[in-house]
CSV table of C-alpha atoms and ligand atoms in Angstrom, one decimal:
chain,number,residue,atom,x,y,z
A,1,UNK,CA,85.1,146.2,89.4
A,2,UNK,CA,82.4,144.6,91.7
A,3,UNK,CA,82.9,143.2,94.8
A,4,UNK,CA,79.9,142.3,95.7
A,5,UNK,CA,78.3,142.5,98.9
A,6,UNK,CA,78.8,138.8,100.6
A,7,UNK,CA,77.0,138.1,104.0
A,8,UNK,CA,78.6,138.6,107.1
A,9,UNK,CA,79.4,136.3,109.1
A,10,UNK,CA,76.2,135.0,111.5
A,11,UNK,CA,74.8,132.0,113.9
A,12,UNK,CA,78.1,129.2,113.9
A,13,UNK,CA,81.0,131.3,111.9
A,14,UNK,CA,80.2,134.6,113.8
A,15,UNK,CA,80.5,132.3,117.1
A,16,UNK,CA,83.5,130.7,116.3
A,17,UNK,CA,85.3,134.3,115.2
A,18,UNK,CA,84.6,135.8,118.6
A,19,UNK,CA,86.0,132.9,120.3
A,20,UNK,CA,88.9,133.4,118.0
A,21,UNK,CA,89.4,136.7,119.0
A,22,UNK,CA,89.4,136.0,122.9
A,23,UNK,CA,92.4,133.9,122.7
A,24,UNK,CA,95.3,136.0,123.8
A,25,UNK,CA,96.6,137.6,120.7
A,26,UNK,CA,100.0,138.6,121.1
A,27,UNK,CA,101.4,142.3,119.4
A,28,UNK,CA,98.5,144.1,119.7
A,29,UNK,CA,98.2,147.8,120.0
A,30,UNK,CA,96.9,148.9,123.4
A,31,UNK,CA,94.2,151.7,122.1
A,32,UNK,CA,94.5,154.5,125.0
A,33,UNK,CA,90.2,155.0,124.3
A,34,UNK,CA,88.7,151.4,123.6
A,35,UNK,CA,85.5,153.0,122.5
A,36,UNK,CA,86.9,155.1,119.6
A,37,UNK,CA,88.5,151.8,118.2
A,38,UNK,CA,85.5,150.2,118.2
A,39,UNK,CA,83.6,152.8,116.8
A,40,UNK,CA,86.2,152.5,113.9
A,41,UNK,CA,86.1,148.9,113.6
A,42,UNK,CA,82.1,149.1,112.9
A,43,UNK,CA,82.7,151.9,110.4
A,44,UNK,CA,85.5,149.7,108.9
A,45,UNK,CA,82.9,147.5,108.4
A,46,UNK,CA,80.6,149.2,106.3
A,47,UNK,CA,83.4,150.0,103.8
A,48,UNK,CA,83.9,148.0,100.5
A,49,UNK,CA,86.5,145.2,100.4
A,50,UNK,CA,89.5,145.6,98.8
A,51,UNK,CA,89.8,142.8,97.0
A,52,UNK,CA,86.8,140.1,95.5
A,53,UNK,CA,86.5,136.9,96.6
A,54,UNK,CA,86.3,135.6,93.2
A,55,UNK,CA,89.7,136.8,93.0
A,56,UNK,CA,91.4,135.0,95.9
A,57,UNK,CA,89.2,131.8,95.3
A,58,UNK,CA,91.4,132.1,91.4
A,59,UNK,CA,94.5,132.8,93.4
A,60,UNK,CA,94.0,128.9,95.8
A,61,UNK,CA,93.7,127.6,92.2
A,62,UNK,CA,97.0,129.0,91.0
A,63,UNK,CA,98.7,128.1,94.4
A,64,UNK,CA,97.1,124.7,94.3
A,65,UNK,CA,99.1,124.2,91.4
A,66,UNK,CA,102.2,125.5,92.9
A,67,UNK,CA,102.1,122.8,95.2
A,68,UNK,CA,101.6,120.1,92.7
A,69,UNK,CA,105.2,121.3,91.4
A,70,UNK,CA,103.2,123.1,88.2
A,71,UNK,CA,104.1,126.8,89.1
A,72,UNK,CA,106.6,128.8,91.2
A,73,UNK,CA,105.5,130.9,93.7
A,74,UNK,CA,107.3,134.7,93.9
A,75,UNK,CA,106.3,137.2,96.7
A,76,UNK,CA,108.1,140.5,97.6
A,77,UNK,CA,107.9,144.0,98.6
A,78,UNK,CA,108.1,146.7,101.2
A,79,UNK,CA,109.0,145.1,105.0
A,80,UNK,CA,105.9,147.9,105.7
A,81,UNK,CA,104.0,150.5,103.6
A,82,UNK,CA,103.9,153.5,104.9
A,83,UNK,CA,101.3,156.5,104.5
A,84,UNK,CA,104.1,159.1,103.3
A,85,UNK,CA,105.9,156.5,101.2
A,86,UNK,CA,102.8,154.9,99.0
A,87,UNK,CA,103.2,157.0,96.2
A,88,UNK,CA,102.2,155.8,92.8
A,89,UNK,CA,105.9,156.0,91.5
A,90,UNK,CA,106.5,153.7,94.6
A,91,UNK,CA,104.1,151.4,93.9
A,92,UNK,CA,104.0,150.9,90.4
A,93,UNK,CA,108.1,150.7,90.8
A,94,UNK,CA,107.8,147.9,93.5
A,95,UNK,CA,105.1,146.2,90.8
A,96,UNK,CA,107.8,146.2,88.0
A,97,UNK,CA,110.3,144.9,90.2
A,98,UNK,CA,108.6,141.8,91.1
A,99,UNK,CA,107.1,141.8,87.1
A,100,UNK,CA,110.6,141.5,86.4
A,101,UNK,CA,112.0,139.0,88.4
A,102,UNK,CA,108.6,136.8,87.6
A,103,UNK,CA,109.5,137.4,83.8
A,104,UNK,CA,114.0,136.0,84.9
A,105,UNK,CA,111.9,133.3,86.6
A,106,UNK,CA,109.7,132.0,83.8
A,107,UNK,CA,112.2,132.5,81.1
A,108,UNK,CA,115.0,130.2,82.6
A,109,UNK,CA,113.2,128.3,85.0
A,110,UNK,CA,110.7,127.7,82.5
A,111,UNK,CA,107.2,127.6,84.9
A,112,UNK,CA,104.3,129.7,85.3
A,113,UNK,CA,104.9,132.3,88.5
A,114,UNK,CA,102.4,133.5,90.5
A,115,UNK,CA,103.3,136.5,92.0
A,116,UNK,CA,101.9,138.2,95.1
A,117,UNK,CA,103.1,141.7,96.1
A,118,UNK,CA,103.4,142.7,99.9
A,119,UNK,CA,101.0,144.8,99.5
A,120,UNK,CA,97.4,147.0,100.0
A,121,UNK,CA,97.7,146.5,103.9
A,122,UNK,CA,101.0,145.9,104.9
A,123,UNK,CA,100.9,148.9,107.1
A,124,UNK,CA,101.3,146.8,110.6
A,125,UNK,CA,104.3,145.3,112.0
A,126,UNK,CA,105.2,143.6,115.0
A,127,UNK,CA,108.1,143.7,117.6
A,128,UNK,CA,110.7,142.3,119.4
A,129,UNK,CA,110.8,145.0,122.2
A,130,UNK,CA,107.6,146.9,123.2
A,131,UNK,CA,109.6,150.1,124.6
A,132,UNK,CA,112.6,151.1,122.7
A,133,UNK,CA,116.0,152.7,124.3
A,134,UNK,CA,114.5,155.8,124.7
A,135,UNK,CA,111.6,154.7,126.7
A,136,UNK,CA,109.2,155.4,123.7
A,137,UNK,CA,106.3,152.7,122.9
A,138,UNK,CA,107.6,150.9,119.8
A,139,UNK,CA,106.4,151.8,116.3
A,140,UNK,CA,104.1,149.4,115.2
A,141,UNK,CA,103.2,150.3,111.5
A,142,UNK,CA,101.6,153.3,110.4
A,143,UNK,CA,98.1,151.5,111.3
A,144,UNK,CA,99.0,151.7,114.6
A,145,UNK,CA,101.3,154.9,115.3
A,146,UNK,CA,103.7,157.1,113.7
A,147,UNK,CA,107.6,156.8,113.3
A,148,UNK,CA,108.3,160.0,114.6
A,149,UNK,CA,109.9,159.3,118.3
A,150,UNK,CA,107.3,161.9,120.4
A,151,UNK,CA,105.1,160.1,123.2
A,152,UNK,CA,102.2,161.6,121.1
A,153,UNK,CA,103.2,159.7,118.0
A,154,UNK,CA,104.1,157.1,118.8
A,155,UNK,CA,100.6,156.6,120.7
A,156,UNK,CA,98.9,153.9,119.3
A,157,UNK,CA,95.5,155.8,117.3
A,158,UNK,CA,92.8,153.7,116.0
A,159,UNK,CA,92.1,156.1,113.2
A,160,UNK,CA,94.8,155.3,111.4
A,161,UNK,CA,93.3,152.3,110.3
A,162,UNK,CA,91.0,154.0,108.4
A,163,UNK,CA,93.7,155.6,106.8
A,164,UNK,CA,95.1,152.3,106.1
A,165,UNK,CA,91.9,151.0,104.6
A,166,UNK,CA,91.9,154.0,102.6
A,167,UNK,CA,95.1,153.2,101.2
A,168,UNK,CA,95.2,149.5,100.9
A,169,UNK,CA,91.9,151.1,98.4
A,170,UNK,CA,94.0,153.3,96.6
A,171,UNK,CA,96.9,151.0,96.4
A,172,UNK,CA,94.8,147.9,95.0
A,173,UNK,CA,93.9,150.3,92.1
A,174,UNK,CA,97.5,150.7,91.2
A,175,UNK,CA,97.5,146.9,90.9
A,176,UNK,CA,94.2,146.9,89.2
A,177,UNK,CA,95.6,148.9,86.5
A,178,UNK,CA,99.7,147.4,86.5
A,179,UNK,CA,98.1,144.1,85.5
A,180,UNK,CA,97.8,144.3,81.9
A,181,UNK,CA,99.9,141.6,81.5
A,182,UNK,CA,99.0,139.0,84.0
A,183,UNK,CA,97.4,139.0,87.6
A,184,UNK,CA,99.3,140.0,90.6
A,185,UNK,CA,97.8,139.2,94.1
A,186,UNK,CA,98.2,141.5,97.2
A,187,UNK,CA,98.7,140.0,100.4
A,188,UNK,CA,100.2,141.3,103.9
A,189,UNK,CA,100.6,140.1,107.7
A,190,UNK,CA,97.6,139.5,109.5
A,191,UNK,CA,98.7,141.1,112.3
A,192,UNK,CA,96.1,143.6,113.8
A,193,UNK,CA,92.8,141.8,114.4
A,194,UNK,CA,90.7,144.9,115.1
A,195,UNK,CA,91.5,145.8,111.4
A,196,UNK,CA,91.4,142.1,110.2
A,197,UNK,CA,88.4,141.4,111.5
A,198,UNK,CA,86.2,144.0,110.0
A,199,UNK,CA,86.2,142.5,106.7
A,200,UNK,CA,84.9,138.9,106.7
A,201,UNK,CA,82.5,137.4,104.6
A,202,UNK,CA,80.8,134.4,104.3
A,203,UNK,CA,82.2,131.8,101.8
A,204,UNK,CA,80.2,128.3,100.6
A,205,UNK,CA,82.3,127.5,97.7
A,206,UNK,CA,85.2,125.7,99.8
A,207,UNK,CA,84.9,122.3,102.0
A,208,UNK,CA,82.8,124.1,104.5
A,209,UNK,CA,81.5,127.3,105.4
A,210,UNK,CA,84.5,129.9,105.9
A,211,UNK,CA,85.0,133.5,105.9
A,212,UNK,CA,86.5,135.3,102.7
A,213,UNK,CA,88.8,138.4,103.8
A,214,UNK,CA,88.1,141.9,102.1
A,215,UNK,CA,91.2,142.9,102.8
A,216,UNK,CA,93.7,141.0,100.8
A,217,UNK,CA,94.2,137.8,98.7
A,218,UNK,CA,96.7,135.6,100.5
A,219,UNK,CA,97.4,136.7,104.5
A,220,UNK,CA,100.1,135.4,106.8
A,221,UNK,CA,100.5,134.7,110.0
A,222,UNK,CA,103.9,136.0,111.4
A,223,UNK,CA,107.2,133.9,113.7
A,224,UNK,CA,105.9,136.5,116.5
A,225,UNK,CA,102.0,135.8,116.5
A,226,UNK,CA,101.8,131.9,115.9
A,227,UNK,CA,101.1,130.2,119.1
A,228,UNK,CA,99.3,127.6,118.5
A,229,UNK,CA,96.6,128.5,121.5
A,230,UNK,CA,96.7,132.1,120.4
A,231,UNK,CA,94.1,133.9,118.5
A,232,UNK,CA,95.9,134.5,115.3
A,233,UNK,CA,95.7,131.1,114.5
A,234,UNK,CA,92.6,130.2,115.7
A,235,UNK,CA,91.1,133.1,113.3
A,236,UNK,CA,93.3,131.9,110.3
A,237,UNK,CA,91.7,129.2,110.7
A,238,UNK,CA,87.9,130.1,109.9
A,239,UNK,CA,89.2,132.3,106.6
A,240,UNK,CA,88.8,130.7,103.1
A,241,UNK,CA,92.0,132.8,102.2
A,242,UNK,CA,94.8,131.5,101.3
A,243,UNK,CA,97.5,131.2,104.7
A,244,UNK,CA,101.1,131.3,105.2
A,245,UNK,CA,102.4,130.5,108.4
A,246,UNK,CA,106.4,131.9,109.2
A,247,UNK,CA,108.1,129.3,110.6
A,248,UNK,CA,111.4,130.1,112.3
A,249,UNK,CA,114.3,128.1,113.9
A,250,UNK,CA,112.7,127.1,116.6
A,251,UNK,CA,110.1,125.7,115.1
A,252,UNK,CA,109.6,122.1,115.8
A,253,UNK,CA,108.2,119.7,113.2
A,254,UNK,CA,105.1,118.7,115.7
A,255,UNK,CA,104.3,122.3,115.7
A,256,UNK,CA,104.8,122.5,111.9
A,257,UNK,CA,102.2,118.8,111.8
A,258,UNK,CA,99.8,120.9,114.2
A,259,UNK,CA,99.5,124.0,111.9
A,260,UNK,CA,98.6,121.8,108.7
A,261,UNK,CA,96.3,120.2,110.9
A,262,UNK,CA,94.5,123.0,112.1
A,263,UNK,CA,94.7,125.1,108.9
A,264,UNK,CA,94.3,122.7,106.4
A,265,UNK,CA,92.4,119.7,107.8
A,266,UNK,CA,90.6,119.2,103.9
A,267,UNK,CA,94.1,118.3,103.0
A,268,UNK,CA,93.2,121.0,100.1
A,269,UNK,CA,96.7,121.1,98.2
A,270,UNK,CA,98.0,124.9,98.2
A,271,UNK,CA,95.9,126.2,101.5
A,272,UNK,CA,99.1,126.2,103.5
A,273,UNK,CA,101.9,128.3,102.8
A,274,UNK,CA,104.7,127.5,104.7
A,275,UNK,CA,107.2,130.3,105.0
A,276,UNK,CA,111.1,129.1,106.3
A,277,UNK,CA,113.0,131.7,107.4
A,278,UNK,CA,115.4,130.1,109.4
A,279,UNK,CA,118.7,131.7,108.6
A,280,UNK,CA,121.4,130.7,106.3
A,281,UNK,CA,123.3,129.2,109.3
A,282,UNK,CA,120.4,126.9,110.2
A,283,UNK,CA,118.5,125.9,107.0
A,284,UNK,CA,120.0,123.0,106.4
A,285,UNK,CA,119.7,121.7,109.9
A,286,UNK,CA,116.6,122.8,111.2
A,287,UNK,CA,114.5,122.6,108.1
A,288,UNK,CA,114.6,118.5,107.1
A,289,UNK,CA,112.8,117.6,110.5
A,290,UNK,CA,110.0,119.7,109.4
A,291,UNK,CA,109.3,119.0,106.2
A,292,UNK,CA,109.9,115.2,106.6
A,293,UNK,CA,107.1,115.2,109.3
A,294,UNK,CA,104.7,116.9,107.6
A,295,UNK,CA,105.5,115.3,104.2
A,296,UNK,CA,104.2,111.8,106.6
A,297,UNK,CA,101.4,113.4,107.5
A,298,UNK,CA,99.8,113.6,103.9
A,299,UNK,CA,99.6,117.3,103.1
A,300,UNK,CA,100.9,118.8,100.2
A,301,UNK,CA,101.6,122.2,101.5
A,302,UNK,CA,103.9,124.8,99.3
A,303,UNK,CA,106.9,125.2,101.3
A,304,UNK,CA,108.7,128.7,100.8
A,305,UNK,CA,111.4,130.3,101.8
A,306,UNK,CA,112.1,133.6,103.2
A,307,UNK,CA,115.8,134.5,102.6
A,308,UNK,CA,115.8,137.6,104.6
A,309,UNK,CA,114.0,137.5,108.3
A,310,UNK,CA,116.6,135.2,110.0
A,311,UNK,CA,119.5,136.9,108.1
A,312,UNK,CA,119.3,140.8,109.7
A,313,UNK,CA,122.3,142.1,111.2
A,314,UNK,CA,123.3,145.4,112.6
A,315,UNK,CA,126.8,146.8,110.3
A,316,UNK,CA,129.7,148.3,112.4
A,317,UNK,CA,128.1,151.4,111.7
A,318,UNK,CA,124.7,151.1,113.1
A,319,UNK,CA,122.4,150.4,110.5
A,320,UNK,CA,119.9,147.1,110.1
A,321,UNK,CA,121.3,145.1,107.5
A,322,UNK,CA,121.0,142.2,105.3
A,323,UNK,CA,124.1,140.4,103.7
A,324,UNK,CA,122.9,139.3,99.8
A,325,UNK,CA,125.5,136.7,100.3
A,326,UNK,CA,123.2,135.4,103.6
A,327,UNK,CA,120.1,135.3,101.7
A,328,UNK,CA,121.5,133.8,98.5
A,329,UNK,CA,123.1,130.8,100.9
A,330,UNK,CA,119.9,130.7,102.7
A,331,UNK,CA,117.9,130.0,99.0
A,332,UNK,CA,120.8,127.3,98.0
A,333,UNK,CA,120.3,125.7,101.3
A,334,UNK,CA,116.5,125.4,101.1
A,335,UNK,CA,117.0,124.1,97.6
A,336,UNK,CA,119.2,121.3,98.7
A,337,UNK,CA,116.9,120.1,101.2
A,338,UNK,CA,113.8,119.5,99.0
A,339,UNK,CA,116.3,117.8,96.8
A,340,UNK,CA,117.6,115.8,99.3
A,341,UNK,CA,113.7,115.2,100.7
A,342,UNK,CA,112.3,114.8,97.1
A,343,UNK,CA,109.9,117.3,98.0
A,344,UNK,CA,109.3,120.8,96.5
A,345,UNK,CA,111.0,124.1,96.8
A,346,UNK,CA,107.4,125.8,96.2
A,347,UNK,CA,108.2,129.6,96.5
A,348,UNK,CA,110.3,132.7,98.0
A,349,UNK,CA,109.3,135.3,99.8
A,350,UNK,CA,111.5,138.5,99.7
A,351,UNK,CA,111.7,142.5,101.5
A,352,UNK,CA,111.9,144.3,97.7
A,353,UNK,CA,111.5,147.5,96.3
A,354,UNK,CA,111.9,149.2,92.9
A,355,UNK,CA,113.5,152.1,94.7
A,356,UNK,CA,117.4,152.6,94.2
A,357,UNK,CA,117.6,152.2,98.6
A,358,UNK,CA,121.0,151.0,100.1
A,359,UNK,CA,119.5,149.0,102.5
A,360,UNK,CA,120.8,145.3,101.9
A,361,UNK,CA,125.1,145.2,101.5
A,362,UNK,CA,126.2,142.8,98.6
A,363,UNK,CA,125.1,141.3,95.7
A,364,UNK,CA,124.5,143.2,92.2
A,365,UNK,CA,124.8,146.2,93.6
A,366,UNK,CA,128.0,145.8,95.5
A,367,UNK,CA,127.1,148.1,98.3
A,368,UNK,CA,129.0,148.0,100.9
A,369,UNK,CA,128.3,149.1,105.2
A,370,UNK,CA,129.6,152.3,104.5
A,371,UNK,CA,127.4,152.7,101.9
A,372,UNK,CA,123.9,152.3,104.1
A,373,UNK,CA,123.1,155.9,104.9
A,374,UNK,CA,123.3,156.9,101.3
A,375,UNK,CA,119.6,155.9,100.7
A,376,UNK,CA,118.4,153.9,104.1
A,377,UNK,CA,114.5,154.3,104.1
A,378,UNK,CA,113.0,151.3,104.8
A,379,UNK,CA,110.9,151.8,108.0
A,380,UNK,CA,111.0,149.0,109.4
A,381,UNK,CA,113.6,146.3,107.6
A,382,UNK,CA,116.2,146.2,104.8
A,383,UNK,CA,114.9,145.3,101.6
A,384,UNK,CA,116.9,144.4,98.5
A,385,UNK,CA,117.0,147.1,95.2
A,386,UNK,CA,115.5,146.6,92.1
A,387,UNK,CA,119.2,145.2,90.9
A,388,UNK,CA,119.9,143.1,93.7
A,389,UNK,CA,115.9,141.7,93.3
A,390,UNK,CA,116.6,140.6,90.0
A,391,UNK,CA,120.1,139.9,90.2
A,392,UNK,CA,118.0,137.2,92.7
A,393,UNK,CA,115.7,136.2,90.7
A,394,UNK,CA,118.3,134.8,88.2
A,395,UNK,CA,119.5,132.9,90.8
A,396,UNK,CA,116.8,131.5,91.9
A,397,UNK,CA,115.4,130.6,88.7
A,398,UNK,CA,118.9,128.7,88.6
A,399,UNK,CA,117.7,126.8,91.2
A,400,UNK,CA,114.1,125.9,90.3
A,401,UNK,CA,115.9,124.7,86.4
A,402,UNK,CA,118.5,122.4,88.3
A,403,UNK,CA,115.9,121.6,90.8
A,404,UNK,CA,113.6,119.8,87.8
A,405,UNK,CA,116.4,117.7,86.0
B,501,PEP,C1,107.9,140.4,108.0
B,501,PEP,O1,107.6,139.6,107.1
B,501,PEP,O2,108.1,141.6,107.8
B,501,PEP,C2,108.1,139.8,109.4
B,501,PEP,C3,108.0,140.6,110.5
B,501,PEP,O3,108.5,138.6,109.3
B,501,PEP,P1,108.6,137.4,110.5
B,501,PEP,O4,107.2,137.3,111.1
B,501,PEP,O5,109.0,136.2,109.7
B,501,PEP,O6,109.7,137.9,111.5
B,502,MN,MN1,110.2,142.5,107.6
């Protein structure tokens, strides 16, 4: 497969990324030697891309007609890849998993899904405490440092994201070659600009000049890293990549206007993800404002839901959990409020794995607290099983049926 070459980004683009970039960008990494991370940022550079932009131009097709109402949206996988945990059986086992709740979905909901894995990159994560108990810098993804609670470790390494380019490489070709049977799209957080910077390219086919990413098809922006005069926005902006934003409970619907403004202002009909992930508790509260404001504001965005960010928990006994019950309720609750709105449940966006993990309590597994340390490996947050996935994805495709009568 060619990737082709593409032309970096020069003269207005190339101005307009580095002012991007000098915006405070919260979560980043503090490298101990500057100059060795930018030495890796030029060598990440010169690699190839990991995906084609012919491929993620196909993909703002297919979402385009997600938010027309033609298609459902289904995204899913690992909370974070990890070096010692992308193994082929991994991967190709997260693949089927999300193959088969696609397949539950078309086959009762009756729509074409497009289905993008959490994947090929989703080796950063950010945090809600920079030191932990201990007094140890946090772990921030195995593109940053290592899990392994030792000052050394956990020092933040800019090397490592050439071992993450390296396997978001090997990773895509397990995609590549799972197809068969229909495309699936790889996508993760756009979290750590040194690394998401290195792969732009320039892109004429859209409204204006933008810059295609490399690195994946579809990138998000995170609930940690989207202030509005912050640099992860202002570089979502300039890409020609799809772009969710996560939009949590305290979200307010002018903030929600201001992101479709500033990341869609062609009024191009799938650009804009937006990702709920509000809670079960607070769905149906918090969420109408939103999408009523920016319904009046004339964008057709695809609004999604993410069941399981504002639904963790810690169980009696000490482990990071997720209630299938929560997540299930948070789905029904989004459902009502496009019916309610007359707008469109677009899409859901789930923590998933192929793996047999006891990570999430509930649901078709029936697992229970005391169950957790069985098979807790996530390293970073709970994800459902392969059972409880498509014991979801039933559900779900429930919901889109009743949702079209
Ligand atoms: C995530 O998707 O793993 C994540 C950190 O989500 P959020 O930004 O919604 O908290
Ligand atoms: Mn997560």
């Amino acid at each position: 497969m060619t990737t082709g070459p593409g032309v970096r980004p020069e003269g207005p683009l190339a101005a307009r990324l580095d002012a991007a970039l000098r915006k405070p960008a919260a979560q980043q990494p503090v490298w101990p030697d500057p100059r060795r991370a930018r030495a890796v940022v030029a060598e990440l550079s010169r690699a190839e891309p990991i995906v084609a932009a012919d491929e993620t131009a196909r993909l703002a097709g297919e979402l385009a007609a997600v938010a027309r109402g033609e298609a459902f949206l289904l995204q899913g996988g690992d909370c974070a890849e990890t070096f010692a945990g992308d193994t082929e059986a991994h991967q190709r086992g997260n693949l089927r998993t999300l193959a088969h709740m696609a397949a539950a979905l078309v086959h009762r909901a009756g729509l074409p899904v497009v289905t993008v894995a959490r994947m090929a990159g989703q080796y950063a994560k950010p945090r809600s405490q920079s030191v932990n108990a201990q007094g140890l810098p946090a772990y921030r993804g195995d593109m940053v440092n290592s899990v392994e609670p030792t000052p050394t470790a956990r020092t933040p390494d800019p090397a490592r994201m050439l071992r993450a380019r390296a396997g978001a490489a090997r990773s895509m070709g397990v995609v590549r070659e799972f197809h068969r049977d229909g495309e699936i799209y790889v996508s993760h957080e756009a979290l750590l600009l040194d690394y998401e910077r290195a792969q732009l390219r320039v892109d004429d086919r859209g409204p204006e000049p933008r810059l295609s990413s490399g690195l994946g098809h579809f990138l998000w922006i995170g609930e940690r890293t989207r202030q509005l005069d912050g640099a992860h926005i202002a570089f979502a902006e300039l890409l020609s990549n799809p772009i969710g934003v996560k939009i949590g409970p305290s979200t307010t619907p002018e903030q929600a206007v201001e992101y479709v403004r500033r990341l869609d202002p062609h009024r191009e009909p799938g650009r804009v993800t937006l990702v709920s992930r509000m809670g079960h508790a607070w769905v149906r509260d918090v969420l109408p404002p939103i999408v009523e404001k920016v319904t009046a504001s004339g964008s057709s965005v695809i609004w999604q839901c993410d069941p399981m960010h504002g639904n963790t928990y810690l169980s009696a006994n000490g482990y990071k959990t997720r209630d299938v019950r929560h997540v299930v309720d948070e789905i029904t609750g989004f459902f009502e409020v496009h019916r309610r709105l007359g707008t469109r449940p677009g899409g859901i966006h789930v923590e998933v794995t192929g793996d047999d993990v006891t990570e999430c309590v509930g649901g078709a597994s029936a697992i229970t607290e005391e169950d957790l340390p069985t098979r807790y490996e996530t390293a970073c947050d709970p994800r459902l099983n392969a059972r409880q996935g498509l014991a979801l994805a039933f559900a779900v495709a429930e919901l889109v049926a009743a949702s079209r009568t």
